[in-house]
Structure formats: C-alpha cells, structure tokens
Short mmCIF file of C-alpha atoms and ligand atoms in Angstrom, two decimals:
data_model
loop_
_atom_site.label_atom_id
_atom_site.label_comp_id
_atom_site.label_asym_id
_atom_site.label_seq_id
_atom_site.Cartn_x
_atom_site.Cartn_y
_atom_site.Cartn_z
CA UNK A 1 97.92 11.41 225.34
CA UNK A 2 96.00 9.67 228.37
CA UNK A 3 94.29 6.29 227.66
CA UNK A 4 90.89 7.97 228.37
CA UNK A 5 91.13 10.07 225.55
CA UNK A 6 90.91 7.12 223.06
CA UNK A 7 88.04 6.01 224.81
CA UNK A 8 85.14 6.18 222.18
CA UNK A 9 82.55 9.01 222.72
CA UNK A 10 85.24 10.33 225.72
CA UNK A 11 85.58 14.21 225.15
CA UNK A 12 87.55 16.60 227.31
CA UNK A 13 85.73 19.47 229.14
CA UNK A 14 86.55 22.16 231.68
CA UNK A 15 85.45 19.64 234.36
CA UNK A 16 87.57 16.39 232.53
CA UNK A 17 90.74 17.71 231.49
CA UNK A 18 92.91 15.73 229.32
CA UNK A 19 96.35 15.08 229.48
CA UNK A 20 98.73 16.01 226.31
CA UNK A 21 101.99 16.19 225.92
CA UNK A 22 102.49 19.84 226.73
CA UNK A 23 100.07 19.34 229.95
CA UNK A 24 96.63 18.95 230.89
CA UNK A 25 94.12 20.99 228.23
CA UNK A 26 90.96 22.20 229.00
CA UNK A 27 87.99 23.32 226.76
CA UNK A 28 86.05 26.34 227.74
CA UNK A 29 82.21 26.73 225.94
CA UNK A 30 81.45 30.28 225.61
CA UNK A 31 78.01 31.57 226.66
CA UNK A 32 75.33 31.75 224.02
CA UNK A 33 75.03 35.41 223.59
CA UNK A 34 78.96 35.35 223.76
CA UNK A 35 81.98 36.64 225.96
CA UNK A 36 81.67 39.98 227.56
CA UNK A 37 84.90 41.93 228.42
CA UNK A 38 85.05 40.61 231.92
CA UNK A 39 84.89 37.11 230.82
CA UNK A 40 87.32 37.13 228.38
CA UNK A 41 90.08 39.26 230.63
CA UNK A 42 89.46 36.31 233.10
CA UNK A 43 89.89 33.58 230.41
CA UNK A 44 93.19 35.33 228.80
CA UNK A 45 94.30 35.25 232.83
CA UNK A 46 93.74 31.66 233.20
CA UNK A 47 95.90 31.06 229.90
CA UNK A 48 98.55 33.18 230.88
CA UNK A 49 98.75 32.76 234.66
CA UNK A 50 97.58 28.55 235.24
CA UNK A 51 98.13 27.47 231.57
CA UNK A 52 101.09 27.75 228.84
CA UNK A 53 99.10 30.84 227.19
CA UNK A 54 98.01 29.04 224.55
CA UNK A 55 94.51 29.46 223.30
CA UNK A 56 92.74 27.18 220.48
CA UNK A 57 89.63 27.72 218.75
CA UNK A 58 87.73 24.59 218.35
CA UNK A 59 85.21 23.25 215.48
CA UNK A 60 82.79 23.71 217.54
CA UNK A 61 83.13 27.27 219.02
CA UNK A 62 84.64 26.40 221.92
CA UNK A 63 88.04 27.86 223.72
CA UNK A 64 90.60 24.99 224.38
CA UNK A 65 93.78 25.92 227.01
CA UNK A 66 96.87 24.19 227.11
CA UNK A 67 99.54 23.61 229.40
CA UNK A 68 97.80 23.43 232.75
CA UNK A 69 98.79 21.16 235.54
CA UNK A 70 96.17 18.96 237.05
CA UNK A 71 95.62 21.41 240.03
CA UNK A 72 95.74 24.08 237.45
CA UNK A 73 93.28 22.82 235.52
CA UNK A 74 90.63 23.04 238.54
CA UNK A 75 91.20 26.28 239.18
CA UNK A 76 90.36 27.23 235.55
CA UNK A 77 86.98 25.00 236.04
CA UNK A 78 86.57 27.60 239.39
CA UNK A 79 86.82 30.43 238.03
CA UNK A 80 85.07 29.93 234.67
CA UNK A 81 82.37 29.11 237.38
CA UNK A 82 82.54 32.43 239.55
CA UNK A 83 82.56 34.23 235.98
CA UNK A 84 79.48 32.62 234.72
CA UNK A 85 81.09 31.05 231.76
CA UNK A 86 79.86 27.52 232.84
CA UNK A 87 77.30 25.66 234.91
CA UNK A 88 78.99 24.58 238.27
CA UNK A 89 77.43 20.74 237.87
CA UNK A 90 79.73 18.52 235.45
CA UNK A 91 76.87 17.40 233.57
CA UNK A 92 74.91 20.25 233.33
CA UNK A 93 77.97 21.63 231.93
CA UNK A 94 78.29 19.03 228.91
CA UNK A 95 74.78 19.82 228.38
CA UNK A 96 75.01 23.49 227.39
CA UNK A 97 77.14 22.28 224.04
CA UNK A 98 74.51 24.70 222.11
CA UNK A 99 76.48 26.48 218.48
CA UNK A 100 74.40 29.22 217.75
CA UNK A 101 74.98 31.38 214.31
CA UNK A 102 77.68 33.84 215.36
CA UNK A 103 76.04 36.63 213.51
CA UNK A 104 72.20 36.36 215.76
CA UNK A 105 71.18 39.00 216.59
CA UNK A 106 73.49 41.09 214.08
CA UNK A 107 72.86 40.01 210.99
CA UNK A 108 69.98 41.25 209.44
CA UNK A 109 69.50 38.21 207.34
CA UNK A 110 69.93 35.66 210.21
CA UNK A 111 66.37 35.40 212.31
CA UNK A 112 64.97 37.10 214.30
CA UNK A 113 64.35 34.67 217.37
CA UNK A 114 67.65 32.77 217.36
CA UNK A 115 69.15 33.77 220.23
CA UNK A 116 65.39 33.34 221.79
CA UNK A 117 65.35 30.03 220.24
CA UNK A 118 68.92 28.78 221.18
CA UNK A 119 68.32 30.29 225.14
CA UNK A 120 65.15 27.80 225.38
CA UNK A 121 66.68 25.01 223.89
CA UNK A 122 69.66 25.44 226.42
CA UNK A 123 67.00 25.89 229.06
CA UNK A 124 65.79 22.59 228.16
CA UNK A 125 68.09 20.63 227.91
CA UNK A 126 69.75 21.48 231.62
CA UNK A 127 66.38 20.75 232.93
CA UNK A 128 66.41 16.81 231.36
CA UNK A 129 68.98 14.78 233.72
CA UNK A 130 68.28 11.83 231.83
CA UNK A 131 70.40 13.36 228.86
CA UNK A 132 73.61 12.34 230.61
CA UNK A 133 74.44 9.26 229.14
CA UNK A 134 74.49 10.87 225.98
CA UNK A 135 78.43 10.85 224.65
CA UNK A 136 80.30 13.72 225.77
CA UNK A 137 80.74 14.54 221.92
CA UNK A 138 77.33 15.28 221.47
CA UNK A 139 76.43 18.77 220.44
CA UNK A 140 72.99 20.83 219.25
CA UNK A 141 72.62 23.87 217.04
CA UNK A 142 70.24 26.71 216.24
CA UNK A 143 71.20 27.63 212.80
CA UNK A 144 69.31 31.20 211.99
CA UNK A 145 71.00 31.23 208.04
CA UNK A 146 71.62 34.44 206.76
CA UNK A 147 75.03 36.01 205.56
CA UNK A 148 76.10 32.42 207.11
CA UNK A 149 74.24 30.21 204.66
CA UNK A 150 72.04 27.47 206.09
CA UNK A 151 73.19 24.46 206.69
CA UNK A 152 76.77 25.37 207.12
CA UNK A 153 76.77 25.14 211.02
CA UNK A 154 76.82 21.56 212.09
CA UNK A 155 76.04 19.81 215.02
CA UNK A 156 74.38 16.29 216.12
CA UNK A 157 70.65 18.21 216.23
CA UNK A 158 70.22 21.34 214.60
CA UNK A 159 67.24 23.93 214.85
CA UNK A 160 66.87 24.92 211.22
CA UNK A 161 65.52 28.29 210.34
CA UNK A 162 62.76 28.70 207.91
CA UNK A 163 60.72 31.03 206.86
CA UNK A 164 57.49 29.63 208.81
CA UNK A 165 59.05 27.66 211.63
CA UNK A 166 62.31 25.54 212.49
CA UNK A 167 63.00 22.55 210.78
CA UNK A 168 65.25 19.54 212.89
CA UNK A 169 68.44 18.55 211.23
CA UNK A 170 69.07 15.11 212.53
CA UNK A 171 72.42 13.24 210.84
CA UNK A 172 71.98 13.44 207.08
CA UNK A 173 67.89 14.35 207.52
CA UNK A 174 65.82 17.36 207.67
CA UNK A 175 62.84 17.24 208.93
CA UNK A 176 59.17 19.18 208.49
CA UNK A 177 58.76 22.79 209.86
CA UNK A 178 56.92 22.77 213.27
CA UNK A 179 56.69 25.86 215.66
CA UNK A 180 59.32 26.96 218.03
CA UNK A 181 58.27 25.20 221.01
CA UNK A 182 57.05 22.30 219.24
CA UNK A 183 60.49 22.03 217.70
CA UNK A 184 62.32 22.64 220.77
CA UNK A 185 60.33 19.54 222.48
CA UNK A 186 60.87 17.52 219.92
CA UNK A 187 64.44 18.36 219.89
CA UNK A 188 65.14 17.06 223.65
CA UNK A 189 62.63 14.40 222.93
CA UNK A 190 65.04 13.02 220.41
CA UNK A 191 68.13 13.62 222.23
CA UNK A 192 66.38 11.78 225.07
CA UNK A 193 65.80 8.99 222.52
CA UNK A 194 69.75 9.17 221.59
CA UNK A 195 70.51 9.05 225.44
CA UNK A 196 68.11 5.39 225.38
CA UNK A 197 70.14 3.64 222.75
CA UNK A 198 73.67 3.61 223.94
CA UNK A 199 74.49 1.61 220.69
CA UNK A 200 73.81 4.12 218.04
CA UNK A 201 75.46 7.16 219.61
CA UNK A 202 75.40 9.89 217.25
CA UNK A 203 73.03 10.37 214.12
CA UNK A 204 75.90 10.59 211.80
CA UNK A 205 76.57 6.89 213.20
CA UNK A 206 73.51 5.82 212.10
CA UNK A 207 70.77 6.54 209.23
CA UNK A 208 68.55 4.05 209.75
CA UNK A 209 68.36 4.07 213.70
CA UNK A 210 68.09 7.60 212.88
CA UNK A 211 64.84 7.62 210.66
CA UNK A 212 63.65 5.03 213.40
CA UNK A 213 64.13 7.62 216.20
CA UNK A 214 62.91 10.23 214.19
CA UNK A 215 59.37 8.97 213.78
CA UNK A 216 59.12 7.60 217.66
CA UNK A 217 58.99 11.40 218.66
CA UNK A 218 56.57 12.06 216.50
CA UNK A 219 58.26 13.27 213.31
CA UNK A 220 56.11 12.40 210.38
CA UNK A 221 58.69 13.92 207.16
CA UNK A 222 62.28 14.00 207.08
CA UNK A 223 63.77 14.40 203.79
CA UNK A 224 67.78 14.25 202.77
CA UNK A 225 69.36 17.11 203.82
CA UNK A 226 70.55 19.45 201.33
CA UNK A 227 74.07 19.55 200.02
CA UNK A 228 75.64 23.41 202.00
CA UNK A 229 76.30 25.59 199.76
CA UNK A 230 80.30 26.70 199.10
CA UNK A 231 80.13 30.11 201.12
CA UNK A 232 82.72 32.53 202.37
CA UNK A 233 84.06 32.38 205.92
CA UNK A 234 82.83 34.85 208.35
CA UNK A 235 86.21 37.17 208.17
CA UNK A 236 86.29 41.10 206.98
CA UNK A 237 83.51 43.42 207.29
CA UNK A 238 80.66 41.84 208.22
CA UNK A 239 76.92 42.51 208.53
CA UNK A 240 75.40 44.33 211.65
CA UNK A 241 78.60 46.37 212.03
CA UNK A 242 81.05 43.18 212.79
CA UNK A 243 84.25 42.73 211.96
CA UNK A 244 85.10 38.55 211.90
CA UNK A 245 88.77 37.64 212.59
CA UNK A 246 90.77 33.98 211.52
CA UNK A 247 93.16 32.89 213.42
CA UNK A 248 95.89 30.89 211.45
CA UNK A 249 95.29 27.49 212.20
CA UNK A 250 92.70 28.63 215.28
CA UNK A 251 95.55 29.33 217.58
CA UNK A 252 96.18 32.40 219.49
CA UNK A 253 98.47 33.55 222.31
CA UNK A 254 96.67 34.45 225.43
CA UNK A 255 98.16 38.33 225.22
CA UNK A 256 96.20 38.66 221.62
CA UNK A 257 92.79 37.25 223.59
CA UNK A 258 93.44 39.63 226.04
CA UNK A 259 93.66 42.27 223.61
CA UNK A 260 90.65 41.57 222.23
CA UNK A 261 88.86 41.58 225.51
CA UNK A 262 90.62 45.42 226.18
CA UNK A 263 88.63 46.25 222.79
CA UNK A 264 84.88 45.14 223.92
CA UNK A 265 83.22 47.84 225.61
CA UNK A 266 80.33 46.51 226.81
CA UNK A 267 80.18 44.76 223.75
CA UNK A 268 80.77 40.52 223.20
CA UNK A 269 83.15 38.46 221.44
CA UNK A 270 81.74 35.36 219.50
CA UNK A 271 84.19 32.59 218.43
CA UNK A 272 82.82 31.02 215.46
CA UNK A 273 83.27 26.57 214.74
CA UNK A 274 85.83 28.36 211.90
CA UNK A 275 88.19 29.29 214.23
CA UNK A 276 87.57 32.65 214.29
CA UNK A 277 86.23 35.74 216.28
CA UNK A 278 83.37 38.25 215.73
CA UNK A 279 83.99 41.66 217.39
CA UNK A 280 82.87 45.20 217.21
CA UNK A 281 83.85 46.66 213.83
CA UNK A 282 86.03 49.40 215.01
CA UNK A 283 88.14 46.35 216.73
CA UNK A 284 91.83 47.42 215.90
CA UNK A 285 93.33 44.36 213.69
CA UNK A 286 96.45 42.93 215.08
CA UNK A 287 99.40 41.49 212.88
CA UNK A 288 98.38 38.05 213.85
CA UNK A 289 94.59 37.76 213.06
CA UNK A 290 93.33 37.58 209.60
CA UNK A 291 90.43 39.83 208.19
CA UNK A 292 90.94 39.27 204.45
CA UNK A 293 88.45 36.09 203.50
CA UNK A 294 90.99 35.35 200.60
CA UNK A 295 94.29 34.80 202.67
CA UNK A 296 95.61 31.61 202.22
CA UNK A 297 95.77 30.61 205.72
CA UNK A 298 92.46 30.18 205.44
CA UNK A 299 92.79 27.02 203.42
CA UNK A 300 94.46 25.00 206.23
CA UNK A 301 93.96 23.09 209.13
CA UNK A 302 96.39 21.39 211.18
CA UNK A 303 96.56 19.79 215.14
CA UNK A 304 98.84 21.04 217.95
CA UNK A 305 101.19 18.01 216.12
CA UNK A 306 104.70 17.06 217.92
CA UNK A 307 104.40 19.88 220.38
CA UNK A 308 101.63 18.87 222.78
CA UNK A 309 100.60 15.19 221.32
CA UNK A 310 102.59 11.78 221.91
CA UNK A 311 100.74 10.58 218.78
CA UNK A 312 102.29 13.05 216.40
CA UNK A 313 105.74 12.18 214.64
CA UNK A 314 106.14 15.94 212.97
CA UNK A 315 105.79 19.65 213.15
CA UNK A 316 102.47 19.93 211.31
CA UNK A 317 101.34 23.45 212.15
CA UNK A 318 104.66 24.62 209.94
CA UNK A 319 104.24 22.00 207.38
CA UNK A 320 100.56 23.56 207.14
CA UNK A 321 101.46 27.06 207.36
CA UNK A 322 104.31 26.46 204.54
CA UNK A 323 101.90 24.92 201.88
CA UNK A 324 99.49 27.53 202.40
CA UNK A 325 100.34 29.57 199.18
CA UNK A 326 100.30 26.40 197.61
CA UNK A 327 96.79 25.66 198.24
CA UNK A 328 94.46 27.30 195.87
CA UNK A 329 91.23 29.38 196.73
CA UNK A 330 88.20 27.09 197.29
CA UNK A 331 90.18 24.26 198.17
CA UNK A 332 91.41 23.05 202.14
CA UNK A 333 94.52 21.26 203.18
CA UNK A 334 94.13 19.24 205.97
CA UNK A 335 97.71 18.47 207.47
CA UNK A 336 97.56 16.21 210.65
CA UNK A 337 99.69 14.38 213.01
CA UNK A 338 98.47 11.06 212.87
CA UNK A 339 95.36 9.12 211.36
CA UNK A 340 92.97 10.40 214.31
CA UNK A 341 92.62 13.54 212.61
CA UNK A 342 91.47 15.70 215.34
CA UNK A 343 92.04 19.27 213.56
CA UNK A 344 89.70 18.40 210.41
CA UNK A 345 87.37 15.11 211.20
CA UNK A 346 85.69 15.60 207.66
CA UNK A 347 87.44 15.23 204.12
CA UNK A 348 89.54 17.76 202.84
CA UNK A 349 90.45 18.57 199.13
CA UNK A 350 94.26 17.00 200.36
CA UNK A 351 94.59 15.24 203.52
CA UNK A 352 98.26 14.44 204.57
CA UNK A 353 99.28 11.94 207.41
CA UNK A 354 102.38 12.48 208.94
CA UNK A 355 105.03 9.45 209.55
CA UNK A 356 108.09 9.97 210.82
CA UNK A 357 108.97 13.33 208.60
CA UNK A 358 107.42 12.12 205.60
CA UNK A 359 103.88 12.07 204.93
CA UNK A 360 100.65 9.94 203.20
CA UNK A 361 98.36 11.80 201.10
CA UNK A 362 94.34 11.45 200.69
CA UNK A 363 93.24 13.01 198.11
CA UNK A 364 89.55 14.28 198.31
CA UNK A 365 89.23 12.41 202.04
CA UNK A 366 89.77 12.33 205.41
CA UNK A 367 92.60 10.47 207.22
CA UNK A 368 90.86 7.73 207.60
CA UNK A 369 90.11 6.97 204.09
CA UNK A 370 92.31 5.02 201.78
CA UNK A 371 95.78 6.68 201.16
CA UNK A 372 96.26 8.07 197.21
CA UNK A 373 100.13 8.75 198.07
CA UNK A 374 102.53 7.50 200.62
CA UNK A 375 105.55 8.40 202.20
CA UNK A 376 106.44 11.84 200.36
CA UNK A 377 108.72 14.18 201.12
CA UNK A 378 107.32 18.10 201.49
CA UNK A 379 109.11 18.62 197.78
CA UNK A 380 107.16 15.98 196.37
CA UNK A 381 103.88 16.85 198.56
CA UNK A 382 104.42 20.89 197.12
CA UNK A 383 104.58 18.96 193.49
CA UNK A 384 101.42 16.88 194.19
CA UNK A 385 99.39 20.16 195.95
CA UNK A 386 100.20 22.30 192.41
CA UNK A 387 99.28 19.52 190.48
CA UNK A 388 96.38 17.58 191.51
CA UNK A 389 94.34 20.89 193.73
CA UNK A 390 94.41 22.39 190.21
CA UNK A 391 92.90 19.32 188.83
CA UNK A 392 90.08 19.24 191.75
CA UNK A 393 89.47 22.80 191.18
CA UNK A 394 89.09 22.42 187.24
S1 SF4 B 14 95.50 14.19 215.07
FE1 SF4 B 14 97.14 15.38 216.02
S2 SF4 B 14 96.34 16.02 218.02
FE2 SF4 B 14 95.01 14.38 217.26
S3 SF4 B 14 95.85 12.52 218.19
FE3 SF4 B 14 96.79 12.73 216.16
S4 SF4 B 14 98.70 13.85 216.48
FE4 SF4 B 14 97.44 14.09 218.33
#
C-alpha cells in the first residue's frame, strides 16, 4: 500500500490511482441513470485488457479495477472519458460522487423526481469550484425510499424523500422538508460550508460543528435521524421488472461484467453500495451471482486481504466465504485484513482482525473498537460464531 493512501481524507479515483499489492487500482463512478451496454463492454475491456480482470463493487456504488500498471491506469481514466463515464477535469470528477436509489425510476414506491432531483444536484455541484477542498471521501445522496427503505442509503449529505418535499440528512441529523430547489441550494450551500472548515471534515466527524453549519445555511429544524429500519437487500425479483444480483463478497471477474453488459439491450445496469447489480429481469443468472436474498453469502464482508494489500497477514476472502453457513440470517460477519477495515467501516454483528493466521474478534463492533476475543484459531472462531450470533440474534 502507498504512503498516500494512509493519508487522512486521501481516496483513490480514476484520476489518483493507488498502489496495492497486486498493482495500481482504480475506482470507476457509474453515471447516475446507470451503465448502458456500451459502457459496461468498455469497462469489462479495461479489466480484462489494462487490469488483472478483477472487478469490485464498492460501498458506495462505485466499480474498483485492480491490477493496472501506472500507464495502465491512465488509459482506463481515457477511455472512461471518451465513454462518458466520467468528467475529463480531476475535480469535477470527485465531485459527481452522487448514490442515487438503484431502483429510481423503477420502483413504483421510490419517487417520482429522483433521478430529476439527483441530475440537479450533480449539476450543482460541478458548477461550485470552491467544493474542492472538500476530502476526496466525501459523498452526497438522493435517497427516493421505497422497496429500499429510507434511510438505508448513506452518504455525507443526503436528499431525503418525503411526501411534501426533501428533507437534508446531514451526519446523525435530519432536517425540515423544503422544496426541491430550495433543498438542492441548501445542499451545496452546506457542502460549501464543509469545504470552509478544513478541521471538521465530514458530518459524521462532528455533531456539534454539524448543528453549527446546519443553521449558518439557513436550516431552522434538524431533528435525530431515525434509527433504518432492518430491510432486505435488493437481490431476487424486484419491483419495476428488475432482477438485483450479489456478488459474493462484491467481487466479480471481468468476463461475468462483460456478460452482463451482452444482456442490456438498450437497457442499464445499476450497481447498488451492497455490492450488487440491478438488471433487466429476463437477465440470465450466472453460477456466480446471487439472486436468493437468503443465501448466506450475503452475511459477509471481507477486503481483497493477502492478495493485493501489504497490510493483510491472511486469506480473508476464504476465511469469510468458509464461515458463511455459520453466520445466521439477520446477522453480518465482517472478516478483515487488518484494523483499517476497509471492506465494512461500520460495526458488524462479529468483526474479526486477522494476525498472522489467527484472528481478534469484536463482537457487536467495528475493528476499531475494543477486541472481545484474541488470537483464535478458525475452530475456535466457528465455536464463538455458533455460539455468541445465536445469542445476538435471541
Ligand atoms: S482492511 Fe484489508 S484492504 Fe484495507 S488496509 Fe487492511 S488489509 Fe488492506
């Protein structure tokens, strides 16, 4: 891993590519209304052709390509250019980090103007320069609800739906309901005010800097936001004739993307911050992808591990993928390479730390959080999964 990559707020991009162990990766933000055929033929290309083939779906929607050497790299950033997958300007770029609902525009349920809503706020914020100093980690959302409940997408600022307006979910605060263009001003008005205090960084950083901020653009309500509500993944039948796909782990080969693309039409594919896909419904499944919402794979989450990170001291993706069974329904392992926990920032029902072929276990938190167990074998870790994920469920 390079040094800039620990550098705090540092994020790689198309534009910044990071080094790893297998190469250089680079992260690829689909377009709001999602990838056509075209575009996703020309991103299973780069894979195959500049990278190692390997695709990732990220947390937050976005494609991340491994394996590239430095001059590879640029070439991806070209042609995701001359395919108009991203904005040609660096910045700009980083500034189109919009997660929309994957269902818009679908789903019955979701509203109306999300697309409408997420396209303007997009708009907006390539037109404001001054949001450049924000950190590269900073994201927005337009979250429509609907079969995806709201609340459940997640980003720095969100564009809440409700049923007379949008509501701004800043950090652990919602605000009052103001009109669409009211709410999409305020929005880059308090992004601006982010981009003006270098020291707080990210609402989730900060709640008091964030009520502050909150009433200096003119926000006169903001209320605790409510708890999201335990909901099924986006995978299976869908509404508005969609079919949504896992991917174990969020990892595909870039052969199965290409696939995918062969299946469009003149249809789009939407990755979803779950690491999955929404296609077409008559998409033809594909041993590798997951369309039943109660397979255990679901459960996990693990990071590239000793593979393609210096950090990592094990083979976490099989560690994962052999505890899934283990891991019952409602509940998510988190299995990571080191304390950084990259795959799963949040807190899991189990969190295990790997060191040196054993591993530390956090029960109910994140890696970061104090260890309940450490230095267990898998045996002991399979004992500790059937024993205390019972107890969590109960
Ligand atoms: S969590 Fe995994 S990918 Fe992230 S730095 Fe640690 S070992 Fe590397």
């Amino acid at each position: 891993m390079s040094d800039t990559s620990l550098v705090r707020g540092w994020c790689p991009d198309l534009f910044a590519p990071m080094k790893a162990r297998d190469g250089f990766l680079v992260r690829i933000r689909p377009p709001i209304e999602g990838l056509d055929a075209r575009q996703a033929r020309a991103i299973a290309a780069i894979a195959s052709e500049h990278g190692n083939g390997t695709i990732e779906l990220t947390n937050r929607g976005n494609l991340q390509l491994r394996g590239f050497s430095l001059d590879g790299a640029h070439l991806a950033g070209n042609i995701a250019v001359e395919c108009g997958i991203a904005d040609p300007n660096p910045a700009r770029e980083r500034r189109r980090a919009v997660l929309v609902s994957p269902l818009a525009e679908h789903d019955p349920a979701c509203h109306p103007d999300t697309l409408l809503v997420s396209r303007r706020l997009q708009a907006e914020l390539l037109a404001h320069d001054r949001l450049d100093s924000l950190s590269g980690k900073f994201g927005w959302g337009v979250d429509g609800g609907g079969f995806v409940p709201p609340g459940a997408l997640f980003a720095d600022i969100v564009l809440q739906a409700q049923q007379d307006g949008w509501a701004v979910r800043c950090g652990s605060l919602t605000t009052e309901v103001l009109d669409e263009e009211l709410a999409v001003q305020r929005v880059v008005a308090l992004s601006d005010a982010f981009a003006r205090q270098p020291d707080i960084r990210r609402p989730a950083h900060n709640d008091g800097a964030t009520k502050a901020l909150l009433e200096t653009v003119g926000f006169r309500k903001y209320l605790p936001t409510e708890p999201v509500p335990v909901f099924v993944l986006p995978v299976g039948k869908l509404p508005g004739r969609r079919v949504g796909m896992g991917l174990p782990l969020g990892r595909l080969q870039a052969a199965d993307f290409s696939f995918l693309a062969e299946q469009l039409g003149k249809d789009r594919l939407r990755v979803t911050p779950w690491r999955g896909v929404i296609m077409p419904e008559n998409t033809t499944n594909h041993p590798g992808f997951i369309v039943d919402a109660a397979d255990p794979r679901l459960r996990i989450e693990a990071c590239v591990g000793v593979s393609g990170c210096e950090r990592a001291t094990g083979d976490v993706a099989e560690t994962a993928l052999a505890l899934a069974s283990d891991v019952p329904s409602g509940c998510v392992l988190h299995v990571s390479g080191c304390v950084k926990g990259c795959a799963h920032p949040g807190a899991a029902d189990m969190t295990l730390i790997a060191r040196n072929g054993r591993y530390d276990a956090v029960r109910n938190g994140c890696t970061k959080d104090t260890v309940s167990w450490a230095d267990r074998d898998l045996p002991e870790i399979r004992g500790l999964l059937s024993r205390e994920l019972k107890e969590i469920q109960t």
